[in-house]
Amino acid sequence: QKEVEQNSGPLSVPEGAIASLNCTYSDRGSQSFFWYRQYSGKSPELIMFIYSNGDKEDGRFTAQLNKASQYVSLLIRDSQPSDSATYLCAAWAGNNRKLIWGLGTSLAVNP
Amino acid sequence: GAVVSQHPSRVICKSGTSVKIECRSLDFQATTMFWYRQFPKQSLMLMATSNEGSKATYEQGVEKDKFLINHASLTLSTLTVTSAHPEDSSFYICSASTTGGQDQPQHFGDGTRLSIL
């Protein structure tokens, strides 16, 4: 069973701090990974995707991938109350041609 | 870019009614579209994958005769929930991808909240 695991949270950080969201995956064959943000009652929106080991930065967001450890993370710098949402991690299961989704981590940024 | 439009946003109807949901990619051609269902406080559950011009591939446990999927063009896929019952009430979300492969992210529509009375 291919799985993606995330800590459900809630993760609570003060405004302006760095929020660190973590994700592990079981399928060593996965090559691409995606982070989505989902506000309550809304559909997911893409934040970042990463294919290569190392860091990928986009504005306040940095995705980190370590394939040897089967670990993906998302860092949010200068967290804002508007970042409060559930963050979904997904790994592409090549053999099945679909995304395997984590259950999401709830983030609360306190003003 | 990568805008996906989904309609309707909300449907309330009586048990036994069939409901059609449309998913359109507005500014790109979507070779593959995905249909998800999400119950409250749960993660996304993939129902089926549809490729333009082909029959949809359904996930295990999803009834293909109940959830009819059509992907007739590179910009439009439809999901029809036939003879809907209260247990079909859920949040249905489509996503679209240019290639449907690992190299392209999925872009989501705004979702359809279906309530069957």
mmCIF file of N, CA, C and O in Angstrom, chain A residues 36-99:
data_model
loop_
_atom_site.group_PDB
_atom_site.id
_atom_site.type_symbol
_atom_site.label_atom_id
_atom_site.label_comp_id
_atom_site.label_asym_id
_atom_site.label_seq_id
_atom_site.Cartn_x
_atom_site.Cartn_y
_atom_site.Cartn_z
ATOM 1 N N TYR A 36 -0.095 21.352 -1.720
ATOM 2 C CA TYR A 36 -1.304 22.119 -1.980
ATOM 3 C C TYR A 36 -1.791 22.722 -0.668
ATOM 4 O O TYR A 36 -1.606 22.150 0.404
ATOM 5 N N ARG A 37 -2.439 23.856 -0.779
ATOM 6 C CA ARG A 37 -3.070 24.495 0.377
ATOM 7 C C ARG A 37 -4.578 24.416 0.179
ATOM 8 O O ARG A 37 -5.076 24.667 -0.913
ATOM 9 N N GLN A 38 -5.292 24.093 1.246
ATOM 10 C CA GLN A 38 -6.742 24.009 1.163
ATOM 11 C C GLN A 38 -7.356 24.767 2.335
ATOM 12 O O GLN A 38 -7.172 24.382 3.495
ATOM 13 N N TYR A 39 -8.064 25.828 2.013
ATOM 14 C CA TYR A 39 -8.821 26.543 3.031
ATOM 15 C C TYR A 39 -10.110 25.774 3.292
ATOM 16 O O TYR A 39 -10.613 25.058 2.420
ATOM 17 N N SER A 40 -10.651 25.962 4.477
ATOM 18 C CA SER A 40 -11.860 25.241 4.877
ATOM 19 C C SER A 40 -12.998 25.493 3.890
ATOM 20 O O SER A 40 -13.334 26.638 3.587
ATOM 21 N N GLY A 41 -13.574 24.430 3.379
ATOM 22 C CA GLY A 41 -14.700 24.551 2.467
ATOM 23 C C GLY A 41 -14.333 24.883 1.039
ATOM 24 O O GLY A 41 -15.220 25.044 0.192
ATOM 25 N N LYS A 42 -13.029 24.966 0.763
ATOM 26 C CA LYS A 42 -12.575 25.302 -0.590
ATOM 27 C C LYS A 42 -11.800 24.142 -1.200
ATOM 28 O O LYS A 42 -11.485 23.160 -0.527
ATOM 29 N N SER A 43 -11.483 24.271 -2.479
ATOM 30 C CA SER A 43 -10.718 23.232 -3.151
ATOM 31 C C SER A 43 -9.217 23.514 -2.982
ATOM 32 O O SER A 43 -8.829 24.631 -2.645
ATOM 33 N N PRO A 44 -8.376 22.511 -3.219
ATOM 34 C CA PRO A 44 -6.935 22.713 -3.053
ATOM 35 C C PRO A 44 -6.366 23.656 -4.105
ATOM 36 O O PRO A 44 -6.834 23.693 -5.241
ATOM 37 N N GLU A 45 -5.340 24.397 -3.717
ATOM 38 C CA GLU A 45 -4.625 25.222 -4.673
ATOM 39 C C GLU A 45 -3.141 24.883 -4.590
ATOM 40 O O GLU A 45 -2.583 24.677 -3.509
ATOM 41 N N LEU A 46 -2.512 24.812 -5.745
ATOM 42 C CA LEU A 46 -1.116 24.409 -5.825
ATOM 43 C C LEU A 46 -0.202 25.483 -5.242
ATOM 44 O O LEU A 46 -0.330 26.666 -5.552
ATOM 45 N N ILE A 47 0.718 25.037 -4.381
ATOM 46 C CA ILE A 47 1.736 25.947 -3.860
ATOM 47 C C ILE A 47 3.049 25.717 -4.584
ATOM 48 O O ILE A 47 3.641 26.628 -5.131
ATOM 49 N N MET A 48 3.517 24.465 -4.555
ATOM 50 C CA MET A 48 4.805 24.156 -5.167
ATOM 51 C C MET A 48 4.865 22.690 -5.559
ATOM 52 O O MET A 48 4.129 21.871 -5.028
ATOM 53 N N PHE A 49 5.772 22.377 -6.470
ATOM 54 C CA PHE A 49 6.088 20.986 -6.744
ATOM 55 C C PHE A 49 7.605 20.859 -6.857
ATOM 56 O O PHE A 49 8.301 21.818 -7.192
ATOM 57 N N ILE A 50 8.102 19.669 -6.568
ATOM 58 C CA ILE A 50 9.544 19.464 -6.545
ATOM 59 C C ILE A 50 9.861 18.073 -7.051
ATOM 60 O O ILE A 50 9.142 17.103 -6.745
ATOM 61 N N TYR A 51 10.899 17.969 -7.873
ATOM 62 C CA TYR A 51 11.287 16.688 -8.454
ATOM 63 C C TYR A 51 12.691 16.246 -8.011
ATOM 64 O O TYR A 51 12.989 15.068 -7.974
ATOM 65 N N SER A 52 13.545 17.243 -7.734
ATOM 66 C CA SER A 52 14.951 16.934 -7.482
ATOM 67 C C SER A 52 15.286 17.062 -6.008
ATOM 68 O O SER A 52 14.693 17.883 -5.291
ATOM 69 N N ASN A 53 16.248 16.283 -5.571
ATOM 70 C CA ASN A 53 16.738 16.410 -4.199
ATOM 71 C C ASN A 53 17.235 17.832 -3.945
ATOM 72 O O ASN A 53 17.799 18.474 -4.830
ATOM 73 N N GLY A 54 16.987 18.305 -2.731
ATOM 74 C CA GLY A 54 17.464 19.629 -2.372
ATOM 75 C C GLY A 54 16.305 20.574 -2.117
ATOM 76 O O GLY A 54 15.212 20.140 -1.767
ATOM 77 N N ASP A 55 16.583 21.844 -2.260
ATOM 78 C CA ASP A 55 15.609 22.882 -1.956
ATOM 79 C C ASP A 55 15.115 23.553 -3.227
ATOM 80 O O ASP A 55 15.844 23.699 -4.203
ATOM 81 N N LYS A 56 13.865 23.971 -3.172
ATOM 82 C CA LYS A 56 13.289 24.777 -4.244
ATOM 83 C C LYS A 56 12.530 25.918 -3.586
ATOM 84 O O LYS A 56 11.670 25.682 -2.752
ATOM 85 N N GLU A 57 12.882 27.141 -3.961
ATOM 86 C CA GLU A 57 12.291 28.299 -3.313
ATOM 87 C C GLU A 57 11.365 29.057 -4.256
ATOM 88 O O GLU A 57 11.647 29.198 -5.447
ATOM 89 N N ASP A 58 10.258 29.549 -3.700
ATOM 90 C CA ASP A 58 9.329 30.378 -4.460
ATOM 91 C C ASP A 58 8.711 31.365 -3.490
ATOM 92 O O ASP A 58 7.803 31.023 -2.736
ATOM 93 N N GLY A 59 9.252 32.587 -3.493
ATOM 94 C CA GLY A 59 8.747 33.598 -2.575
ATOM 95 C C GLY A 59 8.983 33.206 -1.130
ATOM 96 O O GLY A 59 10.109 32.882 -0.746
ATOM 97 N N ARG A 60 7.933 33.172 -0.346
ATOM 98 C CA ARG A 60 8.074 32.822 1.073
ATOM 99 C C ARG A 60 8.111 31.309 1.299
ATOM 100 O O ARG A 60 8.286 30.852 2.423
ATOM 101 N N PHE A 61 7.916 30.536 0.249
ATOM 102 C CA PHE A 61 7.835 29.079 0.367
ATOM 103 C C PHE A 61 9.118 28.399 -0.111
ATOM 104 O O PHE A 61 9.687 28.786 -1.130
ATOM 105 N N THR A 62 9.540 27.392 0.641
ATOM 106 C CA THR A 62 10.665 26.551 0.228
ATOM 107 C C THR A 62 10.262 25.102 0.404
ATOM 108 O O THR A 62 9.846 24.695 1.489
ATOM 109 N N ALA A 63 10.360 24.339 -0.666
ATOM 110 C CA ALA A 63 10.138 22.896 -0.589
ATOM 111 C C ALA A 63 11.488 22.209 -0.510
ATOM 112 O O ALA A 63 12.448 22.624 -1.163
ATOM 113 N N GLN A 64 11.553 21.177 0.307
ATOM 114 C CA GLN A 64 12.791 20.413 0.467
ATOM 115 C C GLN A 64 12.487 18.942 0.206
ATOM 116 O O GLN A 64 11.495 18.415 0.719
ATOM 117 N N LEU A 65 13.345 18.293 -0.564
ATOM 118 C CA LEU A 65 13.156 16.882 -0.889
ATOM 119 C C LEU A 65 14.419 16.093 -0.579
ATOM 120 O O LEU A 65 15.513 16.484 -0.983
ATOM 121 N N ASN A 66 14.231 14.983 0.107
ATOM 122 C CA ASN A 66 15.325 14.068 0.401
ATOM 123 C C ASN A 66 14.837 12.663 0.033
ATOM 124 O O ASN A 66 14.119 12.029 0.798
ATOM 125 N N LYS A 67 15.214 12.221 -1.152
ATOM 126 C CA LYS A 67 14.711 10.943 -1.640
ATOM 127 C C LYS A 67 15.293 9.762 -0.856
ATOM 128 O O LYS A 67 14.633 8.743 -0.695
ATOM 129 N N ALA A 68 16.507 9.900 -0.369
ATOM 130 C CA ALA A 68 17.114 8.801 0.390
ATOM 131 C C ALA A 68 16.317 8.547 1.667
ATOM 132 O O ALA A 68 16.115 7.395 2.071
ATOM 133 N N SER A 69 15.856 9.607 2.291
ATOM 134 C CA SER A 69 15.072 9.489 3.520
ATOM 135 C C SER A 69 13.579 9.448 3.244
ATOM 136 O O SER A 69 12.793 9.311 4.181
ATOM 137 N N GLN A 70 13.184 9.599 1.993
ATOM 138 C CA GLN A 70 11.771 9.591 1.589
ATOM 139 C C GLN A 70 10.988 10.634 2.380
ATOM 140 O O GLN A 70 9.969 10.326 3.018
ATOM 141 N N TYR A 71 11.460 11.846 2.275
ATOM 142 C CA TYR A 71 10.989 12.928 3.138
ATOM 143 C C TYR A 71 10.854 14.197 2.305
ATOM 144 O O TYR A 71 11.753 14.544 1.533
ATOM 145 N N VAL A 72 9.725 14.864 2.462
ATOM 146 C CA VAL A 72 9.472 16.138 1.778
ATOM 147 C C VAL A 72 9.002 17.127 2.834
ATOM 148 O O VAL A 72 8.223 16.756 3.726
ATOM 149 N N SER A 73 9.450 18.356 2.718
ATOM 150 C CA SER A 73 8.975 19.354 3.673
ATOM 151 C C SER A 73 8.644 20.649 2.951
ATOM 152 O O SER A 73 9.069 20.884 1.813
ATOM 153 N N LEU A 74 7.862 21.464 3.634
ATOM 154 C CA LEU A 74 7.512 22.796 3.141
ATOM 155 C C LEU A 74 7.754 23.790 4.260
ATOM 156 O O LEU A 74 7.225 23.628 5.360
ATOM 157 N N LEU A 75 8.570 24.786 3.958
ATOM 158 C CA LEU A 75 8.824 25.856 4.915
ATOM 159 C C LEU A 75 8.108 27.112 4.445
ATOM 160 O O LEU A 75 8.169 27.467 3.265
ATOM 161 N N ILE A 76 7.440 27.761 5.380
ATOM 162 C CA ILE A 76 6.779 29.026 5.074
ATOM 163 C C ILE A 76 7.427 30.088 5.945
ATOM 164 O O ILE A 76 7.310 30.057 7.179
ATOM 165 N N ARG A 77 8.113 31.006 5.298
ATOM 166 C CA ARG A 77 8.773 32.091 6.043
ATOM 167 C C ARG A 77 7.810 33.234 6.251
ATOM 168 O O ARG A 77 6.851 33.420 5.475
ATOM 169 N N ASP A 78 8.065 34.016 7.313
ATOM 170 C CA ASP A 78 7.231 35.188 7.603
ATOM 171 C C ASP A 78 5.747 34.811 7.538
ATOM 172 O O ASP A 78 4.963 35.414 6.786
ATOM 173 N N SER A 79 5.375 33.810 8.303
ATOM 174 C CA SER A 79 3.994 33.303 8.260
ATOM 175 C C SER A 79 2.986 34.412 8.559
ATOM 176 O O SER A 79 3.200 35.261 9.433
ATOM 177 N N GLN A 80 1.896 34.369 7.817
ATOM 178 C CA GLN A 80 0.824 35.343 7.965
ATOM 179 C C GLN A 80 -0.471 34.630 8.376
ATOM 180 O O GLN A 80 -0.662 33.449 8.060
ATOM 181 N N PRO A 81 -1.369 35.341 9.052
ATOM 182 C CA PRO A 81 -2.658 34.711 9.409
ATOM 183 C C PRO A 81 -3.378 34.133 8.194
ATOM 184 O O PRO A 81 -4.069 33.119 8.316
ATOM 185 N N SER A 82 -3.182 34.738 7.021
ATOM 186 C CA SER A 82 -3.824 34.230 5.803
ATOM 187 C C SER A 82 -3.240 32.897 5.348
ATOM 188 O O SER A 82 -3.801 32.242 4.460
ATOM 189 N N ASP A 83 -2.114 32.487 5.945
ATOM 190 C CA ASP A 83 -1.542 31.170 5.636
ATOM 191 C C ASP A 83 -2.244 30.049 6.410
ATOM 192 O O ASP A 83 -1.985 28.866 6.176
ATOM 193 N N SER A 84 -3.101 30.413 7.340
ATOM 194 C CA SER A 84 -3.821 29.409 8.130
ATOM 195 C C SER A 84 -4.723 28.595 7.218
ATOM 196 O O SER A 84 -5.643 29.129 6.590
ATOM 197 N N ALA A 85 -4.436 27.307 7.132
ATOM 198 C CA ALA A 85 -5.144 26.416 6.208
ATOM 199 C C ALA A 85 -4.658 24.996 6.467
ATOM 200 O O ALA A 85 -3.815 24.770 7.335
ATOM 201 N N THR A 86 -5.175 24.060 5.700
ATOM 202 C CA THR A 86 -4.652 22.694 5.711
ATOM 203 C C THR A 86 -3.720 22.531 4.524
ATOM 204 O O THR A 86 -4.063 22.918 3.401
ATOM 205 N N TYR A 87 -2.556 21.979 4.771
ATOM 206 C CA TYR A 87 -1.552 21.794 3.723
ATOM 207 C C TYR A 87 -1.462 20.314 3.381
ATOM 208 O O TYR A 87 -1.197 19.473 4.239
ATOM 209 N N LEU A 88 -1.702 20.028 2.126
ATOM 210 C CA LEU A 88 -1.730 18.654 1.634
ATOM 211 C C LEU A 88 -0.447 18.340 0.872
ATOM 212 O O LEU A 88 -0.048 19.099 -0.010
ATOM 213 N N CYS A 89 0.145 17.217 1.216
ATOM 214 C CA CYS A 89 1.323 16.720 0.511
ATOM 215 C C CYS A 89 0.872 15.574 -0.388
ATOM 216 O O CYS A 89 0.026 14.761 0.017
ATOM 217 N N ALA A 90 1.408 15.507 -1.593
ATOM 218 C CA ALA A 90 1.042 14.426 -2.513
ATOM 219 C C ALA A 90 2.267 13.948 -3.267
ATOM 220 O O ALA A 90 3.136 14.736 -3.640
ATOM 221 N N ALA A 91 2.316 12.651 -3.489
ATOM 222 C CA ALA A 91 3.411 12.041 -4.239
ATOM 223 C C ALA A 91 2.842 11.359 -5.471
ATOM 224 O O ALA A 91 1.790 10.706 -5.401
ATOM 225 N N TRP A 92 3.525 11.487 -6.584
ATOM 226 C CA TRP A 92 3.050 10.860 -7.822
ATOM 227 C C TRP A 92 3.455 9.390 -7.830
ATOM 228 O O TRP A 92 4.641 9.059 -7.719
ATOM 229 N N ALA A 93 2.460 8.506 -7.940
ATOM 230 C CA ALA A 93 2.714 7.070 -8.020
ATOM 231 C C ALA A 93 2.771 6.701 -9.496
ATOM 232 O O ALA A 93 1.739 6.552 -10.139
ATOM 233 N N GLY A 94 3.984 6.579 -10.012
ATOM 234 C CA GLY A 94 4.149 6.419 -11.448
ATOM 235 C C GLY A 94 3.434 5.212 -12.023
ATOM 236 O O GLY A 94 2.777 5.289 -13.060
ATOM 237 N N ASN A 95 3.543 4.081 -11.341
ATOM 238 C CA ASN A 95 2.928 2.859 -11.859
ATOM 239 C C ASN A 95 1.414 2.981 -11.955
ATOM 240 O O ASN A 95 0.792 2.404 -12.841
ATOM 241 N N ASN A 96 0.819 3.697 -11.042
ATOM 242 C CA ASN A 96 -0.627 3.844 -11.004
ATOM 243 C C ASN A 96 -1.110 5.118 -11.687
ATOM 244 O O ASN A 96 -2.307 5.319 -11.849
ATOM 245 N N ARG A 97 -0.180 5.981 -12.071
ATOM 246 C CA ARG A 97 -0.489 7.244 -12.745
ATOM 247 C C ARG A 97 -1.526 8.047 -11.975
ATOM 248 O O ARG A 97 -2.567 8.455 -12.511
ATOM 249 N N LYS A 98 -1.248 8.257 -10.700
ATOM 250 C CA LYS A 98 -2.131 9.099 -9.903
ATOM 251 C C LYS A 98 -1.349 9.634 -8.710
ATOM 252 O O LYS A 98 -0.260 9.160 -8.391
ATOM 253 N N LEU A 99 -1.921 10.642 -8.078
ATOM 254 C CA LEU A 99 -1.315 11.197 -6.873
ATOM 255 C C LEU A 99 -1.783 10.419 -5.654
ATOM 256 O O LEU A 99 -2.952 10.060 -5.536
#
